[in-house]
Coordinates of C-alpha atoms and ligand atoms in Angstrom, one line a residue:
M4 CA 0.0 0.0 0.0
E5 CA 2.8 2.4 1.2
T6 CA 4.8 1.5 -2.0
S7 CA 1.9 2.2 -4.3
K8 CA 1.3 5.6 -2.6
T9 CA 5.0 6.6 -3.1
Y10 CA 4.8 5.4 -6.6
K11 CA 1.7 7.5 -7.2
I12 CA 3.3 10.6 -5.6
L13 CA 6.4 10.1 -7.7
N14 CA 4.2 9.8 -10.8
D15 CA 2.4 13.0 -10.0
E16 CA 5.7 14.8 -9.4
I17 CA 7.0 13.6 -12.7
A18 CA 3.8 14.9 -14.4
D19 CA 4.2 18.2 -12.6
L20 CA 7.8 18.5 -13.7
K21 CA 6.9 17.6 -17.3
E22 CA 4.3 20.4 -17.3
Q23 CA 6.8 22.9 -15.9
L24 CA 9.3 21.9 -18.5
G25 CA 6.8 22.3 -21.2
E26 CA 5.9 25.8 -20.0
A27 CA 9.6 26.8 -19.8
H28 CA 10.1 25.5 -23.3
D29 CA 7.1 27.5 -24.5
I30 CA 8.4 30.6 -22.8
I31 CA 11.8 30.3 -24.3
E32 CA 10.4 29.7 -27.8
A33 CA 8.1 32.7 -27.4
I34 CA 11.0 34.9 -26.3
R35 CA 13.1 33.6 -29.3
K36 CA 10.3 34.4 -31.7
G37 CA 9.7 37.8 -30.2
E38 CA 6.2 37.1 -28.9
V39 CA 7.0 37.9 -25.3
D40 CA 7.9 41.4 -24.1
A41 CA 8.6 40.6 -20.5
F42 CA 8.8 37.8 -18.0
I43 CA 8.9 37.5 -14.3
V44 CA 11.2 35.1 -12.5
K45 CA 10.1 34.0 -9.0
E46 CA 13.1 34.3 -6.6
E47 CA 13.1 33.1 -3.0
D48 CA 12.2 36.5 -1.5
K49 CA 11.2 38.7 -4.5
H50 CA 10.0 38.6 -8.1
E51 CA 12.4 39.9 -10.7
L52 CA 11.0 41.3 -13.9
Y53 CA 13.0 40.8 -17.1
T54 CA 11.7 43.0 -19.9
L55 CA 12.5 42.4 -23.5
K56 CA 10.6 45.4 -24.7
S57 CA 13.6 47.3 -25.8
A58 CA 14.9 44.6 -28.0
D59 CA 12.2 44.6 -30.6
K60 CA 11.8 41.8 -33.0
T61 CA 14.0 43.1 -35.8
Y62 CA 16.9 43.7 -33.5
R63 CA 16.4 40.3 -31.9
I64 CA 16.6 38.6 -35.2
F65 CA 19.5 40.7 -36.2
I66 CA 21.4 39.9 -33.0
E67 CA 20.4 36.3 -33.3
R68 CA 21.9 36.0 -36.8
M69 CA 25.1 38.0 -36.4
N70 CA 28.5 36.3 -36.4
E71 CA 29.6 38.0 -33.2
G72 CA 28.6 36.5 -29.9
A73 CA 26.2 38.7 -27.9
V74 CA 25.7 38.3 -24.2
T75 CA 23.8 40.4 -21.6
L76 CA 24.7 40.0 -17.9
N77 CA 22.7 41.1 -14.9
S78 CA 24.2 42.7 -11.8
D79 CA 25.2 39.2 -10.5
N80 CA 27.1 38.6 -13.8
M81 CA 24.6 35.9 -14.7
I82 CA 23.7 35.5 -18.4
M83 CA 20.3 37.0 -19.0
Y84 CA 20.4 36.7 -22.8
C85 CA 22.8 35.3 -25.3
N86 CA 22.6 34.6 -29.0
S87 CA 23.4 31.3 -30.7
S88 CA 26.8 32.5 -32.0
F89 CA 28.0 32.7 -28.3
A90 CA 26.7 29.2 -27.7
N91 CA 28.6 28.0 -30.7
F92 CA 31.8 29.7 -29.5
V93 CA 31.6 27.9 -26.2
Q94 CA 30.3 24.8 -27.8
I95 CA 27.4 24.4 -25.4
P96 CA 23.7 24.2 -26.4
L97 CA 22.0 27.6 -26.1
K98 CA 19.5 26.3 -23.5
N99 CA 22.4 25.4 -21.2
V100 CA 23.9 28.8 -21.3
I101 CA 21.1 31.2 -20.3
G102 CA 20.8 31.7 -16.5
K103 CA 24.4 30.5 -15.8
P104 CA 27.2 32.7 -14.4
F105 CA 29.3 34.1 -17.3
N106 CA 32.4 33.0 -15.5
D107 CA 31.3 29.3 -16.0
F108 CA 32.3 29.7 -19.7
I109 CA 35.6 31.3 -19.2
P110 CA 38.7 29.1 -19.2
E111 CA 40.5 29.1 -15.9
T112 CA 43.6 30.9 -17.2
Y113 CA 41.5 33.9 -18.2
Q114 CA 39.2 34.1 -15.3
S115 CA 41.1 36.9 -13.5
T116 CA 41.4 38.9 -16.7
V117 CA 37.7 38.6 -17.4
A118 CA 36.8 39.4 -13.8
E119 CA 38.9 42.5 -14.0
L120 CA 37.3 43.4 -17.3
I121 CA 33.8 43.1 -16.0
K122 CA 34.6 45.0 -12.9
K123 CA 36.0 47.9 -15.0
A124 CA 33.0 47.8 -17.3
W125 CA 30.6 48.1 -14.3
T126 CA 32.2 51.4 -13.5
K127 CA 30.9 52.5 -17.0
K128 CA 34.3 52.2 -18.8
E129 CA 34.2 50.4 -22.0
S130 CA 36.8 47.6 -21.7
K131 CA 38.2 45.1 -24.0
A132 CA 40.4 42.0 -23.7
E133 CA 41.5 39.1 -25.9
I134 CA 41.0 35.6 -24.5
V135 CA 40.9 32.1 -26.0
F136 CA 37.8 29.8 -25.5
S137 CA 39.0 26.2 -25.4
G138 CA 36.2 24.0 -26.6
K139 CA 36.1 20.2 -27.1
D140 CA 37.4 20.2 -30.7
K141 CA 39.3 23.5 -31.1
S142 CA 40.4 26.7 -29.3
L143 CA 39.0 30.0 -30.5
P144 CA 40.8 33.4 -30.0
V145 CA 38.2 36.1 -29.3
L146 CA 37.9 39.7 -28.4
L147 CA 35.5 40.6 -25.6
S148 CA 34.1 44.1 -25.7
V149 CA 32.1 45.0 -22.6
N150 CA 29.8 48.0 -22.1
T151 CA 27.1 48.9 -19.7
I152 CA 23.6 49.3 -21.1
E153 CA 20.4 50.7 -19.6
I154 CA 17.4 48.4 -19.7
D155 CA 14.0 48.6 -18.0
S156 CA 15.1 46.5 -15.1
G157 CA 18.2 48.7 -14.5
T158 CA 21.8 48.6 -15.7
A159 CA 23.1 45.5 -17.4
L160 CA 26.4 44.6 -19.1
S161 CA 26.5 43.8 -22.8
I162 CA 29.4 41.8 -24.1
I163 CA 30.2 41.4 -27.8
I164 CA 32.5 38.6 -28.6
T165 CA 34.3 38.7 -31.9
D166 CA 36.0 35.7 -33.5
L167 CA 39.7 36.6 -34.1
T168 CA 40.7 33.4 -35.9
L169 CA 41.0 35.0 -39.3
Q170 CA 42.7 38.1 -38.0
K171 CA 45.2 36.0 -36.1
E172 CA 45.9 33.9 -39.2
T173 CA 46.4 37.0 -41.3
Q174 CA 48.7 38.5 -38.7
E175 CA 50.7 35.3 -38.5
Q176 CA 51.0 35.1 -42.3
K177 CA 52.1 38.7 -42.4
K178 CA 54.7 38.1 -39.7
A179 CA 56.0 35.0 -41.6
M180 CA 56.2 37.1 -44.8
E181 CA 58.2 39.8 -43.0
Q182 CA 60.6 37.3 -41.5
K183 CA 61.1 35.8 -45.0
D184 CA 61.7 39.3 -46.4
E185 CA 64.2 40.1 -43.7
F186 CA 66.0 36.8 -44.3
I187 CA 66.1 37.3 -48.0
S188 CA 67.4 40.8 -47.7
I189 CA 70.3 39.7 -45.5
A190 CA 71.0 36.4 -47.3
S191 CA 71.0 37.9 -50.8
H192 CA 73.4 40.7 -49.9
E193 CA 75.8 38.4 -48.1
L194 CA 75.8 35.9 -51.0
K195 CA 76.2 38.2 -53.9
T196 CA 79.8 39.2 -53.4
P197 CA 81.4 35.8 -52.7
V198 CA 79.4 34.2 -55.6
T199 CA 80.7 36.9 -58.0
S200 CA 84.3 36.3 -56.9
I201 CA 84.0 32.5 -57.1
K202 CA 82.6 32.9 -60.6
G203 CA 85.6 35.1 -61.6
Y204 CA 88.1 32.6 -60.2
V205 CA 86.4 29.7 -62.0
Q206 CA 86.6 31.6 -65.3
I207 CA 90.4 32.3 -64.8
L208 CA 91.0 28.6 -64.0
K209 CA 88.9 27.6 -67.0
Y210 CA 91.0 29.8 -69.3
T211 CA 94.3 28.5 -67.7
F212 CA 93.3 24.8 -68.2
K213 CA 92.2 25.5 -71.7
Q214 CA 95.6 26.9 -72.5
E215 CA 97.0 23.6 -71.1
N216 CA 94.6 21.5 -73.1
N217 CA 93.3 19.9 -69.9
N218 CA 89.8 19.1 -71.3
N219 CA 88.7 17.2 -68.2
A220 CA 89.3 20.2 -66.0
V221 CA 87.6 22.5 -68.5
E222 CA 84.5 20.3 -68.5
L223 CA 84.3 20.2 -64.7
L224 CA 84.8 23.9 -64.4
S225 CA 82.1 24.5 -67.0
K226 CA 79.7 22.5 -64.9
A227 CA 80.7 24.5 -61.8
D228 CA 80.1 27.7 -63.8
A229 CA 76.6 26.5 -64.8
Q230 CA 75.8 25.8 -61.2
L231 CA 77.2 29.2 -60.2
N232 CA 74.9 30.8 -62.8
K233 CA 71.9 29.2 -61.3
L234 CA 73.0 30.5 -57.9
S235 CA 73.6 33.9 -59.1
N236 CA 70.2 34.0 -60.9
L237 CA 68.6 33.1 -57.6
I238 CA 70.4 35.8 -55.8
N239 CA 69.4 38.3 -58.5
D240 CA 65.7 37.2 -58.1
L241 CA 65.9 37.8 -54.4
L242 CA 67.5 41.2 -54.9
D243 CA 64.9 42.1 -57.6
V244 CA 62.0 41.2 -55.3
K245 CA 63.4 43.5 -52.6
K246 CA 63.9 46.3 -55.1
M247 CA 60.4 45.8 -56.5
E248 CA 58.9 46.0 -53.0
N249 CA 60.6 49.3 -52.5
G250 CA 59.9 50.5 -56.0
Q251 CA 63.6 50.7 -56.7
L252 CA 63.9 48.3 -59.6
Q253 CA 65.4 50.2 -62.5
Y254 CA 64.0 49.7 -66.0
H255 CA 66.0 50.6 -69.0
E256 CA 63.5 51.0 -71.8
E257 CA 64.2 50.9 -75.5
L258 CA 62.6 49.8 -78.8
F259 CA 63.4 46.2 -79.7
D260 CA 62.5 43.5 -82.1
F261 CA 60.3 41.0 -80.3
N262 CA 61.0 37.7 -82.2
E263 CA 64.7 38.4 -82.2
L264 CA 64.7 38.6 -78.4
V265 CA 62.6 35.3 -78.2
N266 CA 65.1 33.6 -80.6
E267 CA 68.1 34.7 -78.6
T268 CA 66.6 33.6 -75.3
I269 CA 65.6 30.2 -76.7
E270 CA 69.1 29.6 -78.0
E271 CA 70.6 30.4 -74.6
I272 CA 68.1 28.3 -72.7
A273 CA 68.1 25.3 -75.1
R274 CA 71.7 24.6 -73.9
V275 CA 70.5 24.1 -70.3
L276 CA 67.4 22.2 -71.3
P277 CA 68.8 19.4 -73.4
L278 CA 66.2 16.9 -72.3
H279 CA 63.3 18.8 -73.9
P280 CA 62.7 19.1 -77.7
I281 CA 61.7 22.7 -78.2
S282 CA 59.6 23.7 -81.2
I283 CA 58.9 27.3 -82.2
E284 CA 56.0 28.8 -84.2
F285 CA 56.6 32.5 -85.0
D286 CA 54.1 35.0 -86.2
K287 CA 55.3 38.1 -88.0
T288 CA 57.7 40.1 -85.8
C289 CA 57.0 43.5 -84.3
T290 CA 58.6 46.2 -82.2
V291 CA 58.0 46.5 -78.5
F292 CA 59.1 49.3 -76.2
G293 CA 60.4 48.1 -72.9
D294 CA 63.3 46.7 -70.9
R295 CA 64.7 44.1 -73.3
N296 CA 66.7 42.3 -70.5
K297 CA 63.7 42.0 -68.2
I298 CA 61.3 40.8 -70.9
G299 CA 64.0 38.2 -71.7
Q300 CA 64.1 37.3 -68.0
V301 CA 60.3 36.6 -68.2
I302 CA 60.7 34.4 -71.3
T303 CA 63.6 32.5 -69.6
N304 CA 61.5 31.9 -66.5
L305 CA 58.5 30.5 -68.4
I306 CA 60.6 28.2 -70.5
D307 CA 62.7 27.2 -67.5
N308 CA 59.5 26.3 -65.6
A309 CA 58.1 24.4 -68.6
G310 CA 61.2 22.2 -68.5
K311 CA 61.3 21.9 -64.7
Y312 CA 57.6 20.9 -64.2
S313 CA 57.3 18.4 -67.1
P314 CA 58.9 14.9 -67.6
A315 CA 62.3 14.7 -69.4
G316 CA 61.8 14.1 -73.2
S317 CA 58.4 15.8 -73.3
P318 CA 58.2 18.6 -75.9
I319 CA 57.9 22.3 -75.3
L320 CA 56.1 24.6 -77.8
I321 CA 57.0 28.3 -77.9
K322 CA 54.7 30.5 -80.0
T323 CA 54.3 34.1 -80.8
E324 CA 51.0 35.5 -82.1
K325 CA 50.3 39.0 -83.1
D326 CA 47.1 41.0 -83.5
K327 CA 46.5 44.7 -84.2
N328 CA 47.5 45.9 -80.7
N329 CA 49.4 43.1 -79.0
I330 CA 52.0 40.5 -79.3
R331 CA 51.5 37.3 -77.3
L332 CA 54.2 34.8 -76.3
S333 CA 53.1 31.4 -75.1
V334 CA 55.0 28.5 -73.7
K335 CA 53.2 25.1 -73.7
D336 CA 54.4 22.0 -71.9
H337 CA 53.1 18.5 -71.2
G338 CA 53.8 18.3 -67.5
M339 CA 51.9 18.1 -64.3
G340 CA 49.8 21.2 -64.9
I341 CA 48.3 23.3 -62.1
P342 CA 45.0 22.8 -60.3
V343 CA 42.4 25.4 -61.3
D344 CA 42.0 26.9 -57.8
Q345 CA 45.8 27.6 -57.6
Q346 CA 46.3 29.0 -61.1
N347 CA 46.0 32.7 -60.1
K348 CA 48.0 32.2 -57.0
V349 CA 51.2 31.1 -58.8
F350 CA 51.9 34.7 -59.6
E351 CA 52.0 35.6 -55.8
R352 CA 55.2 36.0 -53.9
F353 CA 56.6 32.7 -52.5
F354 CA 53.6 30.7 -53.8
R355 CA 54.4 27.1 -54.8
V356 CA 51.8 24.6 -55.7
N357 CA 51.3 22.1 -52.9
G358 CA 51.7 18.5 -53.8
E359 CA 54.0 15.5 -53.5
K360 CA 55.3 16.0 -57.1
E361 CA 56.0 19.7 -56.8
N362 CA 58.0 19.2 -53.6
T363 CA 60.7 17.4 -55.5
Y364 CA 61.6 20.5 -57.6
A365 CA 63.7 23.2 -56.0
G366 CA 62.5 26.7 -56.1
L367 CA 61.4 29.7 -54.1
G368 CA 58.2 30.6 -55.7
L369 CA 59.5 34.0 -56.9
G370 CA 60.1 33.6 -60.7
L371 CA 56.4 34.1 -61.7
Y372 CA 55.9 36.9 -59.1
I373 CA 58.8 38.8 -60.7
S374 CA 57.6 38.0 -64.2
A375 CA 54.1 39.3 -63.4
E376 CA 55.5 42.5 -61.9
I377 CA 57.7 43.1 -65.0
I378 CA 54.8 42.4 -67.4
K379 CA 52.4 44.6 -65.3
R380 CA 55.0 47.4 -65.5
H381 CA 55.0 47.1 -69.3
K382 CA 51.2 47.5 -69.3
G383 CA 50.8 43.9 -70.4
K384 CA 49.0 40.8 -69.2
I385 CA 50.3 37.4 -68.0
A386 CA 48.2 34.3 -67.3
V387 CA 48.1 30.5 -67.4
E388 CA 45.7 28.0 -68.8
S389 CA 46.1 24.5 -67.5
E390 CA 44.4 21.3 -66.5
E391 CA 46.0 19.2 -63.7
M392 CA 48.2 16.4 -65.2
H393 CA 47.6 17.7 -68.7
G394 CA 50.3 20.3 -69.0
A395 CA 50.2 24.1 -68.9
V396 CA 50.3 27.1 -71.2
F397 CA 51.8 30.2 -69.7
Y398 CA 51.5 33.3 -71.8
F399 CA 52.0 37.0 -71.7
E400 CA 50.9 39.9 -74.0
L401 CA 52.6 43.2 -74.6
P402 CA 51.4 46.2 -76.4
I403 CA 52.9 46.7 -79.9
Q404 CA 54.6 50.0 -80.7
Ligands
ADP510 P1 59.5 28.2 -58.5 O1 59.5 27.5 -59.8 O2 60.9 28.7 -58.1 O3 58.8 27.5 -57.4 P2 57.8 30.2 -59.8 O4 57.3 31.5 -59.3 O5 58.5 30.2 -61.1 O6 58.7 29.6 -58.7 O7 56.5 29.2 -59.9 C1 55.6 29.2 -58.9 C2 54.9 27.8 -58.8 O8 54.1 27.6 -59.9 C3 55.9 26.6 -58.9 O9 56.4 26.3 -57.6 C4 55.0 25.5 -59.5 O10 54.3 24.9 -58.4 C5 54.1 26.3 -60.4 N1 54.4 26.2 -61.8 C6 55.1 27.2 -62.5 N2 55.2 26.8 -63.8 C7 54.6 25.6 -63.9 C8 54.4 24.7 -65.0 N3 54.9 25.0 -66.3 N4 53.7 23.6 -64.8 C9 53.3 23.3 -63.6 N5 53.4 24.1 -62.5 C10 54.1 25.3 -62.7

């Protein structure tokens, strides 16, 4: 008998609780939909009225949808309101956030910072601090911006929480770029003089051994000379980038025959690219006004890359095409190509396509950046058309004089 009574009481209590839960759920839904303007919370010794009149429906929807977290605290620093962005930031369901002390969501290491921040804000001083929320899956750097606001029930604190992930990433990228720049600046200056002297000594030795008919030594020294040329081109690239950044790169402009320059460049480069048959299709030639050496440098870079990023033995086609206003030079290879989403990026400083294959080729990701700057300076256009694993066509166009 006693047991069935307890059972009945328990059952009634459960039914009561279910009803209260249903009511609470309805109230929360009504608040979220903007159907309620105020609600009263029964406390032990008093009733506290929370009014939502000031936040009309439009603002509520706006705040609900914004990317920033928004939280309102009462005088006990309990969360009276928060939007779903904040719940996402702390990775806790919205319904488990409202009514809790704000401090519950602050990682231990930042609790004194946030306590100080809130204390300061209550004295009507806007205060800000950066902290990191550490959730289950990831940590999130955020900026807390705290202000007092006047609402019907008195003064409250409003906290806006801004996600700083993107900003931090950009700052880190910028810092890395600056460190690279600084390294480049020092390294290129320090390397230039010794490389130039070594090159001079190698040439003297080559001449001496030639006189002595020591062909073996001459051949070895020619190989050393070719490697030194590579090194010195790299150093020149690094110095060019630095000058470009400071607007100090000198251009010596003149009128020159375009096809003649292309021919000369191919002749020079064909010697270092013996593994690739190069074919040429020339349109009628024309005169271009610009820095002949620098345009030659662009052509060299495109042909060099075509050789570097395609298998030995695969052909390279170099073409010039002329229309009324422009001359176009294109270099087509049958190599690994470039994924569509990275095609524009290859003209950025230090950019190299990510992939197992690309990692096996040495390079700094500067050649195309320098080429693009040179072509831009000549009021031309540079671009690439490519399909991954099906080769690439790099081309540039320059205005005809
Ligand atoms: P580097 O060759 O020194 O890395 P570049 O600025 O000349 O620097 O080229 C940037 C990147 O573009 C290269 O790292 C490579 O990933 C890609 N790339 C350039 N040319 C080609 C090409 N012909 N085929 C495939 N990928 C290329």
